Short mmCIF file of C-alpha atoms and ligand atoms in Angstrom, two decimals:
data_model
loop_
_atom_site.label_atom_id
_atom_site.label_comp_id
_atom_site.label_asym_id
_atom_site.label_seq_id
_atom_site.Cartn_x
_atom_site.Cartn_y
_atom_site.Cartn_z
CA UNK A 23 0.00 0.00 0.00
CA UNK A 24 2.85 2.58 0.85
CA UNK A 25 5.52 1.77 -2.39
CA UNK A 26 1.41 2.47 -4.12
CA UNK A 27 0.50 5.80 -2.48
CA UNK A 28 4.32 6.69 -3.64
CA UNK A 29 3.77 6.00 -7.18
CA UNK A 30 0.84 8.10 -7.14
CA UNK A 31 2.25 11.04 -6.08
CA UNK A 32 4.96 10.42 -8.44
CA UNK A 33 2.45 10.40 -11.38
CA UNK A 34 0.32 13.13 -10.29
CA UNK A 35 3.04 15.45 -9.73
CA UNK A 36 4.66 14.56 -13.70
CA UNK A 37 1.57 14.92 -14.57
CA UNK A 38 1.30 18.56 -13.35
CA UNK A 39 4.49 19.58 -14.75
CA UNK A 40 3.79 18.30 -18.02
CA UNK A 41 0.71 20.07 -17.88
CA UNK A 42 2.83 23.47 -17.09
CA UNK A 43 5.56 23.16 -19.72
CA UNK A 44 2.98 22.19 -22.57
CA UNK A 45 0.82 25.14 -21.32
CA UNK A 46 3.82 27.32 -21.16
CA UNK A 47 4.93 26.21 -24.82
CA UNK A 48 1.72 27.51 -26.15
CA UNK A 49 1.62 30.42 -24.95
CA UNK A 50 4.87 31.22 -26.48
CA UNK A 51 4.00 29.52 -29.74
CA UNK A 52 0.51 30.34 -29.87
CA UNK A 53 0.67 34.12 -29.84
CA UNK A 54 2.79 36.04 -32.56
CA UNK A 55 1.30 38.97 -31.10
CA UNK A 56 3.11 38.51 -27.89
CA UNK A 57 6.57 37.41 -29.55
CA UNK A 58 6.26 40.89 -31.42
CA UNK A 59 5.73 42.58 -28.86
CA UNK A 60 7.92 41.36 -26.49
CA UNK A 61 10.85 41.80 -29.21
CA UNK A 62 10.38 45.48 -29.59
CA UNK A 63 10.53 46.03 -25.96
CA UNK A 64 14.08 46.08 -24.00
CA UNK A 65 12.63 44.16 -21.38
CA UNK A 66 14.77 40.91 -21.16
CA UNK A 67 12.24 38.57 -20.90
CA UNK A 68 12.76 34.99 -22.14
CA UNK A 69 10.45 34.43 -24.79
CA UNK A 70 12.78 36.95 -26.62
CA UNK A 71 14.95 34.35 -26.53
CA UNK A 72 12.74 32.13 -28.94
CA UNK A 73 13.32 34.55 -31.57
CA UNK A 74 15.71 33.51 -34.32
CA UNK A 75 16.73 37.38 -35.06
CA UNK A 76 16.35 38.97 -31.29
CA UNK A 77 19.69 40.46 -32.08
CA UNK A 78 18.29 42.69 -35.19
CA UNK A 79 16.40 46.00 -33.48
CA UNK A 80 13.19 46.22 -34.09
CA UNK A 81 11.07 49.75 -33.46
CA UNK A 82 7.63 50.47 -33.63
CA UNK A 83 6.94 52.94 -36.19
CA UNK A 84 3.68 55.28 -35.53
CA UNK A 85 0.16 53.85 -36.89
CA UNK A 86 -2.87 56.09 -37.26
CA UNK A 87 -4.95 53.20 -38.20
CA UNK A 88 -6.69 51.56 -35.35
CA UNK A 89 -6.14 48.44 -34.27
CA UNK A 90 -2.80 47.74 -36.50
CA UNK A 91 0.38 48.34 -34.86
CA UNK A 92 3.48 48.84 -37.37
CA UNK A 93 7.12 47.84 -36.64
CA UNK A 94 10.10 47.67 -38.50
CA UNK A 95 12.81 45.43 -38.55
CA UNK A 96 16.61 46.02 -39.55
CA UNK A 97 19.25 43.65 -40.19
CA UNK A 98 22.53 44.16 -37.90
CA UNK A 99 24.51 42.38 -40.08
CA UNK A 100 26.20 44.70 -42.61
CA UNK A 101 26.84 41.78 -45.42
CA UNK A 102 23.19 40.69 -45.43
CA UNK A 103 21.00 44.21 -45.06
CA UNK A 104 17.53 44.45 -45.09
CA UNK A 105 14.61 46.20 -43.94
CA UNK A 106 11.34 45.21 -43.22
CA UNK A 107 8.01 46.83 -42.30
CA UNK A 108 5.43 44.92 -40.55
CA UNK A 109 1.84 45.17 -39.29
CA UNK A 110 0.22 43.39 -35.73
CA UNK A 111 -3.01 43.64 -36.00
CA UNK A 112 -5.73 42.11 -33.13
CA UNK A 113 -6.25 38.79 -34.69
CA UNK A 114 -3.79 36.51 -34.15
CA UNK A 115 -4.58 34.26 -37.63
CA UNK A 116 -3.98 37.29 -39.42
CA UNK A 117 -0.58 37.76 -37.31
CA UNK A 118 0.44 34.27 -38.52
CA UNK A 119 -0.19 34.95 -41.94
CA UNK A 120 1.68 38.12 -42.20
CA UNK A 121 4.41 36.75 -40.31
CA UNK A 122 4.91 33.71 -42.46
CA UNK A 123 4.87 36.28 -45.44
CA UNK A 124 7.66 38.01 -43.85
CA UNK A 125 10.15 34.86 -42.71
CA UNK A 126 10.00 33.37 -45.86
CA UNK A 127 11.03 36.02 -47.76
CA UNK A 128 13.71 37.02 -45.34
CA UNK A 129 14.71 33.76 -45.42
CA UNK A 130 14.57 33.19 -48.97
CA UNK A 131 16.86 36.41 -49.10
CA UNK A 132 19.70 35.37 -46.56
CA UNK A 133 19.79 31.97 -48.15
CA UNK A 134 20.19 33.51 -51.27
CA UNK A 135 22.77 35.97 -50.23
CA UNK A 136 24.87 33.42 -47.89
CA UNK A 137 25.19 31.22 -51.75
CA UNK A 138 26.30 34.68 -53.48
CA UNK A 139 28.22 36.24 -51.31
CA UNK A 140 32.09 34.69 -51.88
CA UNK A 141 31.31 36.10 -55.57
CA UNK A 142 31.31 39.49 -54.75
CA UNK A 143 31.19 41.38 -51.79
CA UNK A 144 31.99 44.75 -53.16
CA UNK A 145 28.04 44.98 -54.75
CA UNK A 146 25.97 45.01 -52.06
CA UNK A 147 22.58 42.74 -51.81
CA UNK A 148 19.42 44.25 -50.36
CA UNK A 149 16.02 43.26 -49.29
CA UNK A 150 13.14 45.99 -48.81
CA UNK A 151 9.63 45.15 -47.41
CA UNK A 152 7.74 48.24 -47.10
CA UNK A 153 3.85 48.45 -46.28
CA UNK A 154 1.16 50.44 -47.02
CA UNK A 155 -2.48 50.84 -45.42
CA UNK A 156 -5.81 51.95 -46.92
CA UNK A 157 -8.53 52.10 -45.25
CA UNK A 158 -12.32 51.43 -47.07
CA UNK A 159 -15.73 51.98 -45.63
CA UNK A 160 -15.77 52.17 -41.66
CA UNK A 161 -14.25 48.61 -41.22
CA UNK A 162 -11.74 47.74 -44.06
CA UNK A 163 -8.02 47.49 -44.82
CA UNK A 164 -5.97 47.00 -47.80
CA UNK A 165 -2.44 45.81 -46.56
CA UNK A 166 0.15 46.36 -49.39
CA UNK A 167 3.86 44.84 -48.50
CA UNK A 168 5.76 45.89 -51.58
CA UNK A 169 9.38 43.83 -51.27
CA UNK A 170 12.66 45.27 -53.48
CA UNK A 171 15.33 42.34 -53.47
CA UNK A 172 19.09 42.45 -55.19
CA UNK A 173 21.26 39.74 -54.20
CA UNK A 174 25.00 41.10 -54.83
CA UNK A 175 23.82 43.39 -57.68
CA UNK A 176 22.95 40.55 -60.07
CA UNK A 177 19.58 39.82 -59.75
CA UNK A 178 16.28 42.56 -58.77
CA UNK A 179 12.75 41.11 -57.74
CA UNK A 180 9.87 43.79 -57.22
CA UNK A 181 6.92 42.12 -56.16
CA UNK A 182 3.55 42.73 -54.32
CA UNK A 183 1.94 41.08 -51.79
CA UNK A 184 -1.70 42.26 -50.63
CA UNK A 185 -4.04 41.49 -47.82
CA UNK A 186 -7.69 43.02 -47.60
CA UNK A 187 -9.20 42.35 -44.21
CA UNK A 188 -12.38 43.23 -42.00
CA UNK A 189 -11.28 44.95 -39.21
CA UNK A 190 -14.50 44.11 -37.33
CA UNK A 191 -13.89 40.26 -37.67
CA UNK A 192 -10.39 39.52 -38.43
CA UNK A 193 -11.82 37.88 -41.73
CA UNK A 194 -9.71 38.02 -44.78
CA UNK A 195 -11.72 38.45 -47.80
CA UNK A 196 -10.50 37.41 -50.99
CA UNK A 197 -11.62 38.01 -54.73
CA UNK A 198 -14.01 35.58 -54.60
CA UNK A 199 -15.83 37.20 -51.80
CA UNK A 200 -15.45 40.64 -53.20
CA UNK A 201 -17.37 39.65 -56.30
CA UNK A 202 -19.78 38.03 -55.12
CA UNK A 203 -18.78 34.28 -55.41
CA UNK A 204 -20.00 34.78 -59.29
CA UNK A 205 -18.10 33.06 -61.67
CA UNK A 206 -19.87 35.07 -64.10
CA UNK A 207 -18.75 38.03 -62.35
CA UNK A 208 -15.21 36.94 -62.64
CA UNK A 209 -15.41 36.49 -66.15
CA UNK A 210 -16.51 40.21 -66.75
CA UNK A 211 -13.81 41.92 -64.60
CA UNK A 212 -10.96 39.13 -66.74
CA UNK A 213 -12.32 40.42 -69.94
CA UNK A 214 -12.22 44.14 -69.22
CA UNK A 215 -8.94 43.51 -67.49
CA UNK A 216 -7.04 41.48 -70.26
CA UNK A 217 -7.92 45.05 -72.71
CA UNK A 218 -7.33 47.81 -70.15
CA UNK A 219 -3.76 46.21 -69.68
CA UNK A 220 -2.90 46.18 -73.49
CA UNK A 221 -4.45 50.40 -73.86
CA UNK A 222 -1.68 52.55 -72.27
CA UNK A 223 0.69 53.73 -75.22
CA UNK A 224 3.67 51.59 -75.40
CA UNK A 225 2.39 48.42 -73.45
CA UNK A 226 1.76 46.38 -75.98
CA UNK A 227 5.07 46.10 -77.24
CA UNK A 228 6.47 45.50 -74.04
CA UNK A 229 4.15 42.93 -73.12
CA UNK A 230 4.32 38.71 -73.44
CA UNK A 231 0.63 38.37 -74.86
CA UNK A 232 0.38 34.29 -74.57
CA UNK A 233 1.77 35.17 -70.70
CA UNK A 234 -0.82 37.87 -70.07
CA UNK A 235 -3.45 35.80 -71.07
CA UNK A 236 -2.36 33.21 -68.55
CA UNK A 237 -2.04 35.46 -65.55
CA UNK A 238 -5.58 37.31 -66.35
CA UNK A 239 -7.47 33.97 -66.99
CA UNK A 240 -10.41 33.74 -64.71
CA UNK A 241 -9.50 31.90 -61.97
CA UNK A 242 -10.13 33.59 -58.69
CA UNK A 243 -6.66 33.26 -57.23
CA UNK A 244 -5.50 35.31 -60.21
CA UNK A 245 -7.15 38.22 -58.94
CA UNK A 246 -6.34 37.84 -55.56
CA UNK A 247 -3.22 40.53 -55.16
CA UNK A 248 -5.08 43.77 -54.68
CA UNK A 249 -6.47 46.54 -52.39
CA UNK A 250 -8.75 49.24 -52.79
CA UNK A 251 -7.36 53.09 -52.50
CA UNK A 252 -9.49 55.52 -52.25
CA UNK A 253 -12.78 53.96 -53.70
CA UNK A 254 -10.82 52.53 -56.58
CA UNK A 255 -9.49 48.82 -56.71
CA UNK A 256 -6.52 48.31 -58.12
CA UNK A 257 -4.73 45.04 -58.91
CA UNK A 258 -0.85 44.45 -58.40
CA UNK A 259 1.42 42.51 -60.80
CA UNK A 260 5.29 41.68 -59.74
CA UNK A 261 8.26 42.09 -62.23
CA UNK A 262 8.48 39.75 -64.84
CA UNK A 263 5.40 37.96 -64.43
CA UNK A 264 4.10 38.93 -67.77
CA UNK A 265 5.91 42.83 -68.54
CA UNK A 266 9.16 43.15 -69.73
CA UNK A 267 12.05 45.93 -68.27
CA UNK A 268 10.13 48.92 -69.79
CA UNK A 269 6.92 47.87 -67.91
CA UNK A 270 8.36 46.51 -64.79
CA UNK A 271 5.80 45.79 -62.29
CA UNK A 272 2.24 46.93 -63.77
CA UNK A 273 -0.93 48.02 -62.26
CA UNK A 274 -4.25 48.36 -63.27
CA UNK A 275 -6.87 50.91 -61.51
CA UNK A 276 -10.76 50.64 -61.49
CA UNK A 277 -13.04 53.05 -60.13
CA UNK A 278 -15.38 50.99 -57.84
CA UNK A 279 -18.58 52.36 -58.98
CA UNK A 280 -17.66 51.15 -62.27
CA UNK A 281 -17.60 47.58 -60.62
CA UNK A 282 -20.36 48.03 -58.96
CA UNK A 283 -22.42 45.82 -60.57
CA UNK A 284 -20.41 42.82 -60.04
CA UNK A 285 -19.17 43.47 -56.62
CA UNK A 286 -21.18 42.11 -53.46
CA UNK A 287 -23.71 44.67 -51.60
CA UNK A 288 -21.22 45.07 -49.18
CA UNK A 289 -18.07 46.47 -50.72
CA UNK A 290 -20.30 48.52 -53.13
CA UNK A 291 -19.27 52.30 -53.65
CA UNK A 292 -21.70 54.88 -52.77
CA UNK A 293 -20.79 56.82 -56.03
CA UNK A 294 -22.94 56.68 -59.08
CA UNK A 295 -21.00 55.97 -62.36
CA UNK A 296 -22.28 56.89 -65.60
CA UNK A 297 -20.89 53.75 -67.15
CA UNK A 298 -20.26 50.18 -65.69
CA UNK A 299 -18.86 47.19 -66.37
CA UNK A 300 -21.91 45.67 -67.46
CA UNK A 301 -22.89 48.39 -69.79
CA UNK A 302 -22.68 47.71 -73.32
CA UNK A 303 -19.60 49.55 -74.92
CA UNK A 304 -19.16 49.90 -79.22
CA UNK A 305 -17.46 47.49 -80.83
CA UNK A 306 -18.00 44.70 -78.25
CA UNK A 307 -19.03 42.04 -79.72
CA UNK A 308 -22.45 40.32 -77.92
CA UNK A 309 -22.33 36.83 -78.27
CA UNK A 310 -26.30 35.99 -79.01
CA UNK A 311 -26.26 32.36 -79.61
CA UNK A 312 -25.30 29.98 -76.01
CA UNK A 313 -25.76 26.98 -74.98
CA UNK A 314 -25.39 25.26 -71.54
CA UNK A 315 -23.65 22.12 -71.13
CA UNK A 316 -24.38 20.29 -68.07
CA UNK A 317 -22.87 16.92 -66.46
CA UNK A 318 -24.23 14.86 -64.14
CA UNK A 319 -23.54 12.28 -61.30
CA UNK A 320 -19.71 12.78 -61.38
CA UNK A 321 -16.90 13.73 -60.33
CA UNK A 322 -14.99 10.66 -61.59
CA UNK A 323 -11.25 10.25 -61.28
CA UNK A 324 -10.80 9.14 -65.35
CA UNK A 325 -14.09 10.83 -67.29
CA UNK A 326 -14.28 13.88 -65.69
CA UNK A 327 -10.92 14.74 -66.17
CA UNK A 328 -11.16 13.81 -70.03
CA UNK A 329 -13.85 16.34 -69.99
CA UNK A 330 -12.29 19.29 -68.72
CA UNK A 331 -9.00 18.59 -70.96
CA UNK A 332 -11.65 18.97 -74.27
CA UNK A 333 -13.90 21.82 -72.61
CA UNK A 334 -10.40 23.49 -72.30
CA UNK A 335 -8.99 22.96 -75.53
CA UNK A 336 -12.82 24.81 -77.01
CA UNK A 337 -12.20 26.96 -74.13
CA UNK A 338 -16.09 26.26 -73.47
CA UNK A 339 -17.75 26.14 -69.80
CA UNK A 340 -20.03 24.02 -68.08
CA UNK A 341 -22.27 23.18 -65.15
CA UNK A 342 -21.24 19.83 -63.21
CA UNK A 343 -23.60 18.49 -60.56
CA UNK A 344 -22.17 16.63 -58.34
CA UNK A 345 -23.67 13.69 -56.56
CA UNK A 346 -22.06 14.62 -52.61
CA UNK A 347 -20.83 10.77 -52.24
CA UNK A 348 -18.73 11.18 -55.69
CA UNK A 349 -17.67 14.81 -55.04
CA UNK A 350 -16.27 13.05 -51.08
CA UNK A 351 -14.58 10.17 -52.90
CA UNK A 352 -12.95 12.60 -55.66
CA UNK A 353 -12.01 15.82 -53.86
CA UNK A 354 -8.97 16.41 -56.05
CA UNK A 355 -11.65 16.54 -58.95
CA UNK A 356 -13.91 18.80 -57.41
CA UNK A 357 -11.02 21.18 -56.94
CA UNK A 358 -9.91 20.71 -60.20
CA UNK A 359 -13.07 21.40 -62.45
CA UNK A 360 -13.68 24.01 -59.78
CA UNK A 361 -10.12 25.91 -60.50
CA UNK A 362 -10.69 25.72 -64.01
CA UNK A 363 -13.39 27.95 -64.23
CA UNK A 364 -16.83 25.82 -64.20
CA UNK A 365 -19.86 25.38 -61.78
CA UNK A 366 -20.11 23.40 -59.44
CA UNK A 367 -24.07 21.93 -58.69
CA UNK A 368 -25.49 20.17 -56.37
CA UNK A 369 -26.96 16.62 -57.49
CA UNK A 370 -28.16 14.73 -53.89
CA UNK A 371 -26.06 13.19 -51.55
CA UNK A 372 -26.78 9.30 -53.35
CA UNK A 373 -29.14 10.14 -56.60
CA UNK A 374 -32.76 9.88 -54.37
CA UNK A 375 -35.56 10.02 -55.69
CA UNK A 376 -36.26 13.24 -54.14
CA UNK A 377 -39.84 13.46 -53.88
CA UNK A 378 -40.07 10.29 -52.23
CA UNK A 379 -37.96 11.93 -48.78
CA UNK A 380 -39.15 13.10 -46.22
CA UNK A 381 -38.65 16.92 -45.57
CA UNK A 382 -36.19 16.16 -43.46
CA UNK A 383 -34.15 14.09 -45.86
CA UNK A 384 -34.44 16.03 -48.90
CA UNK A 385 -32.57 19.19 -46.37
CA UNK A 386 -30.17 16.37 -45.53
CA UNK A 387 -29.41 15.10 -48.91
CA UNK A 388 -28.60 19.31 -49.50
CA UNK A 389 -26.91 20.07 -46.95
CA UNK A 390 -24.55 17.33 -46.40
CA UNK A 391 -23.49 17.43 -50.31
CA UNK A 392 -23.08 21.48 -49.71
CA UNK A 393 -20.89 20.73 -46.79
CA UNK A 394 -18.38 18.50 -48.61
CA UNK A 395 -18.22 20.96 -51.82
CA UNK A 396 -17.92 24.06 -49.49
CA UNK A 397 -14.74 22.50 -47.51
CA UNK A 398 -13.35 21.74 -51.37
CA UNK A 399 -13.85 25.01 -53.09
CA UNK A 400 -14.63 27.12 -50.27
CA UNK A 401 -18.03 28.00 -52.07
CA UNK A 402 -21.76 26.35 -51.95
CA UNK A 403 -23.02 24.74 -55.13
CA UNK A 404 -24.96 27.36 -57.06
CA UNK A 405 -27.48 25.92 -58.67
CA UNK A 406 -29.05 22.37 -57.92
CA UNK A 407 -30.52 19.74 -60.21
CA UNK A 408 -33.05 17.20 -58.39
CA UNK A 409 -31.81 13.30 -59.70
CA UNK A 410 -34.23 12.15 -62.42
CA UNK A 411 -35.13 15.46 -62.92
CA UNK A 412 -37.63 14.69 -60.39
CA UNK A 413 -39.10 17.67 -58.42
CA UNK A 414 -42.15 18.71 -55.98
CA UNK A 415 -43.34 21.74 -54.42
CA UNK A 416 -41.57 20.32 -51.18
CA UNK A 417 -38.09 20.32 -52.64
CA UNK A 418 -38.74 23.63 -54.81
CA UNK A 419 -39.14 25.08 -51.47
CA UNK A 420 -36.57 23.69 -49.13
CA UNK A 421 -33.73 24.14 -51.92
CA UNK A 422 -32.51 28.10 -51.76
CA UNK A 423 -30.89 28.07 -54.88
CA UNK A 424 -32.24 28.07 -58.65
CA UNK A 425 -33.75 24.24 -59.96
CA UNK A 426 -32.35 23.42 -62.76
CA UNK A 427 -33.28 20.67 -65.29
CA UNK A 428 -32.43 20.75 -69.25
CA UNK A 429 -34.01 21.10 -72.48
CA UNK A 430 -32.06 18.31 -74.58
CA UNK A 431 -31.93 15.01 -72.91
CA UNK A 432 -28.60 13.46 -74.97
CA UNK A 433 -29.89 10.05 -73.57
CA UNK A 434 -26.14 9.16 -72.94
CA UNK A 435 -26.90 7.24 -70.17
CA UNK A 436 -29.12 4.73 -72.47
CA UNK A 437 -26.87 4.62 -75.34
CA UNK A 438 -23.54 4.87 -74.22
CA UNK A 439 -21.88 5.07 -77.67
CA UNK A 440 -19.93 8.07 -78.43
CA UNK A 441 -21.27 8.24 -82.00
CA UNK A 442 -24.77 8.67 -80.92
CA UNK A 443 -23.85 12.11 -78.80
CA UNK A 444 -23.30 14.26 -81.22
CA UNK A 445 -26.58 13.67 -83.81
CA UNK A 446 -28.87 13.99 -80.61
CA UNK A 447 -27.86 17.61 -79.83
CA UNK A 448 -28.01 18.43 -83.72
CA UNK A 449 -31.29 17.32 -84.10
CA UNK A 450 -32.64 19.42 -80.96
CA UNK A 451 -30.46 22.45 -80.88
CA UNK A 452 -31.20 25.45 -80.33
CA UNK A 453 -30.57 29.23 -78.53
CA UNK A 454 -30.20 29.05 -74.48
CA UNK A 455 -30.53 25.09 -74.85
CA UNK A 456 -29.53 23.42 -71.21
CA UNK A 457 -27.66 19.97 -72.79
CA UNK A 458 -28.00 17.04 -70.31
CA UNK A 459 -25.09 14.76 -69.92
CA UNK A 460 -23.04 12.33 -67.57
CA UNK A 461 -18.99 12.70 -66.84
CA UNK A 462 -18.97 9.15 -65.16
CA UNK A 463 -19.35 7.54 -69.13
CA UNK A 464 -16.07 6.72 -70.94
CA UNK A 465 -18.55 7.03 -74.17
CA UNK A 466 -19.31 11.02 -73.33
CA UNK A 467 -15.53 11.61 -72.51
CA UNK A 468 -14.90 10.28 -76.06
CA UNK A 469 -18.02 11.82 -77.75
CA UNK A 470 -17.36 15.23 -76.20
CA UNK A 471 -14.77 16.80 -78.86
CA UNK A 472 -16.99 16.27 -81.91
CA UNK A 473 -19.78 18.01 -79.72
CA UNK A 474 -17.79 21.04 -79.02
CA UNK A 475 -16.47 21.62 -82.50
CA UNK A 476 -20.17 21.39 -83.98
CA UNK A 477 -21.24 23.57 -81.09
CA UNK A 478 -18.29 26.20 -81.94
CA UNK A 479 -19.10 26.12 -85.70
CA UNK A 480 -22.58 27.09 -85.13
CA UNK A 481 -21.02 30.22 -83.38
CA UNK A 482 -22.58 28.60 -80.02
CA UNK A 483 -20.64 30.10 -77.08
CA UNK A 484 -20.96 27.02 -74.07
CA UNK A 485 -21.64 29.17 -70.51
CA UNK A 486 -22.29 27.89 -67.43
CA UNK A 487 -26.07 27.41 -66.45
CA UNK A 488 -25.77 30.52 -64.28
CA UNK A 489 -24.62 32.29 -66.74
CA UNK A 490 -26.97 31.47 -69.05
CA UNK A 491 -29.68 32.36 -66.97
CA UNK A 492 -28.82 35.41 -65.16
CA UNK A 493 -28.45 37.55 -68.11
NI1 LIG B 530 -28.41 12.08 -62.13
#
C-alpha cells in the first residue's frame, strides 16, 4: 500500500508539470502577437529568446490606423542588409499569416545571399519590405507589403503582396468574396482587365501576350493581389510575371462604382457611375447564340478529367452536378473542375428520388453534399438539379438556390456510344438550350470533342447554367 501511495504522487506530480511546460509552450508559440511585442521592448524577458533574429532592433513605427500596430525590422549584419516593415493587428490568424509572409522572404533572401556572397562582396545585396495601409468603408483594410530584393547586384525582384481584411472580424476576404462568389462576375472583370492592360501607349510592345493571357485567366486566385485606395481597386502585378524591363511591375486601376455591378452589396461604392462594367460599350461584340452544357452524377477520377482537358482545348464552360458521395470520394476533382473555371451543382447526396424523402431528408441530402463541396472550393453549389429530374413543391421550397433541369436530354446514359452524342444535340439544338449529360461515361468523354467543335461552328458560345440564366 505505501511503495502504491508513492507512485501516485509520483504520477500526479509529472503529470502537473507536463501540464505546465505544454501550457507554457503555447503560450509562447501560440501568440505572434506577444513574440512581437515582447521583441520590440528592451525588457529581457525569455520568450525573446525564442526569436531567431532577437539580435536585429526592431522599433515600432507610428500607426494612425486603429487596431494595427506597425514595426520595423533592420538587419545588424552589414553583409546581409535588409529592412522590413510589418503590421500586428488584433487577430492573431492574421498575425500568422503576415508573419509567415515576412520569414520566408527574409529567409529566402539570406539563403540567397549566404550562396552569393564569396562572388562578390563589393556589390551590395538588399532586401526591402515596405507596407502600405488603406482604409475602405468604416471597417476595411488594404495591406500592401511591396518587397525590393538584389542579391549582390545581379539579380532585382519587385513584387507585391496584398491582404484586404475586415477589421471588425479579423476575416480576410479574398476576390471571390469581393465579387460576389460569381463566376460570371469573374469572367466580366478578366475580360475588361485582359484590354485595359494592353491600352496605355507603349504596353503592348512591351508585353508577353500568350503570358498575359495566362495570368488574367479567370480563376479567382489570379485576382487575388489587390487593395482598394481611395474607392478605386486596383490590382498588383510583380516584375516579370508577364511585362518586360520597360513595364516593370504593372498596375491596373478601377473606379469601384464602375464595378459596382459585379461586386457584393457590401463592398459597393456609394458613387454613381455613368458607365459600368456591365454596360454595353461599341465594338463589343455580344455573343447571341449559347448553350449550356451540363454533367451529371460525377466527379470521376478518369471521365471527368477527359472532360475538362476537351472543354479546355474549345475553351467552353459548363455546369457539373455533383452527386455529394462522388464529389467526397474525388475531392482532387472537385477542386480541379472548380479551378478551371466551371460550376459546381449540387446533385443529392446518393441520386434519391427526391420526392419520395421526407422533408427532413431532402434538407439532408442538400446540406450534407453542400458541406463536402464548401470545404473543397470554399463556395456552396450554385445551382441544384433534383436526380431524375424529379421535383415537388416540397423540394422547390426547401432548396434556396435556382432548380435546374435541361431542355435536350442526350440520352447518354441509355446509349452509351460516343457516335450517338453528337446527332442527338443536332437534331434538338437550339438558342439558351440546357444539354444534359453524364462525366462518369467513358462514351461522353470520347463523344465530347466532336460536340464542341459542332457547337463552336454554329457560333454557339458554351456558358455555365448561371450564366446562361442570369443575363
Ligand atoms: Ni443524375
Amino acid at each position: 500500500m505505501k511503495r502504491t501511495s508513492w507512485i501516485d504522487v509520483l504520477l500526479i506530480s509529472s503529470i502537473f508539470t507536463l501540464t505546465v511546460i505544454i501550457g507554457l509552450f503555447i503560450f509562447i508559440s501560440g501568440d505572434s502577437k506577444f513574440q512581437y511585442s515582447f521583441s520590440s521592448t528592451s525588457n529581457s524577458n525569455e520568450e525573446t529568446k525564442k526569436i531567431p533574429n532577437e539580435k536585429n532592433p526592431i522599433v515600432q513605427v507610428q500607426s494612425k490606423y486603429e487596431g494595427i500596430q506597425i514595426y520595423k525590422e533592420t538587419s545588424k549584419d552589414p553583409t546581409i542588409p535588409y529592412t522590413v516593415l510589418y503590421p500586428i493587428t488584433d487577430f492573431v490568424k492574421l498575425n500568422d499569416q503576415i508573419k509567415q509572409y515576412i520569414e520566408n522572404a527574409k529567409q529566402q533572401y539570406i539563403t540567397a545571399v549566404r550562396l552569393q556572397n564569396n562572388i562578390d562582396k563589393s556589390v551590395p545585396s538588399n532586401l526591402n519590405i515596405n507596407l502600405n495601409i488603406y482604409k475602405y468603408k468604416e471597417n476595411y483594410y488594404s495591406l500592401v507589403f511591396t518587397k525590393q530584393e538584389s542579391i549582390n547586384g545581379q539579380f532585382t525582384d519587385e513584387s507585391f503582396n496584398t491582404i484586404f481584411f475586415n477589421q471588425d472580424s479579423g476575416e480576410v476576404i479574398n476576390s471571390k468574396a469581393l465579387f460576389n462568389k460569381n463566376v460570371s462576375n469573374l469572367e466580366k472583370l478578366s475580360k475588361y482587365v485582359y484590354q485595359k492592360m494592353l491600352e496605355p501607349e507603349g504596353y503592348k510592345e512591351n508585353i508577353n501576350l500568350s503570358q498575359w493571357k495566362k495570368v488574367s485567366y479567370p480563376y479567382w486566385i489570379y485576382y487575388d493581389r489587390f487593395a482598394i485606395v481611395n474607392e478605386t481597386f486596383i490590382l498588383y502585378y510583380n516584375k516579370g510575371e508577364f511585362a518586360n524591363e520597360k513595364i516593370g511591375s504593372p498596375t491596373i486601376s478601377i473606379p469601384l462604382s464602375f464595378l459596382n455591378p459585379i461586386l457584393a452589396p457590401e463592398f459597393q461604392s456609394k458613387t454613381k457611375a455613368d458607365k459600368t462594367i456591365t454596360s454595353p460599350s461599341k465594338g463589343e461584340k455580344v455573343n447571341s447564340k449559347r448553350v449550356a452544357l451540363t454533367f451529371d452524377d460525377g466527379p470521376n477520377n478518369t471521365t471527368t478529367l477527359q472532360i475538362l482537358k476537351t472543354l479546355d482545348k474549345y475553351e467552353a464552360k459548363a455546369t457539373f452536378f455533383m452527386v455529394g458521395t462522388q464529389a467526397k470520394s474525388n475531392p482532387s476533382i472537385v477542386k480541379e473542375v472548380w479551378a478551371r473555371g466551371h460550376e459546381i451543382g449540387n446533385h443529392s447526396w446518393n441520386h434519391v428520388n427526391l420526392t419520395k424523402q421526407s422533408s427532413k431528408n431532402i434538407q439532408w441530402q442538400y446540406d450534407t453534399t453542400n458541406n463536402v463541396i464548401f470545404n473543397l472550393i470554399g463556395q456552396y453549389p450554385t445551382v441544384f438539379r433534383p436526380p431524375y429530374g424529379a421535383k415537388n413543391k416540397q423540394v422547390t421550397e426547401l432548396i434556396d438556390v435556382p432548380v435546374v433541369l435541361w431542355t435536350i436530354d442526350t440520352l447518354d446514359w441509355k446509349y452509351k456510344d460516343s457516335s450517338k452524342l453528337l446527332p442527338n444535340i443536332q437534331n434538338n439544338i437550339k438558342n439558351n438550350a440546357i444539354i444534359l449529360m453524364h462525366d462518369i461515361h467513358q462514351s461522353t468523354a470520347n463523344g465530347l470533342d466532336s460536340v464542341l467543335s459542332y457547337l463552336q461552328q454554329e457560333g454557339y458560345e458554351c456558358v455555365t447554367v448561371s450564366e446562361l440564366l442570369g443575363d
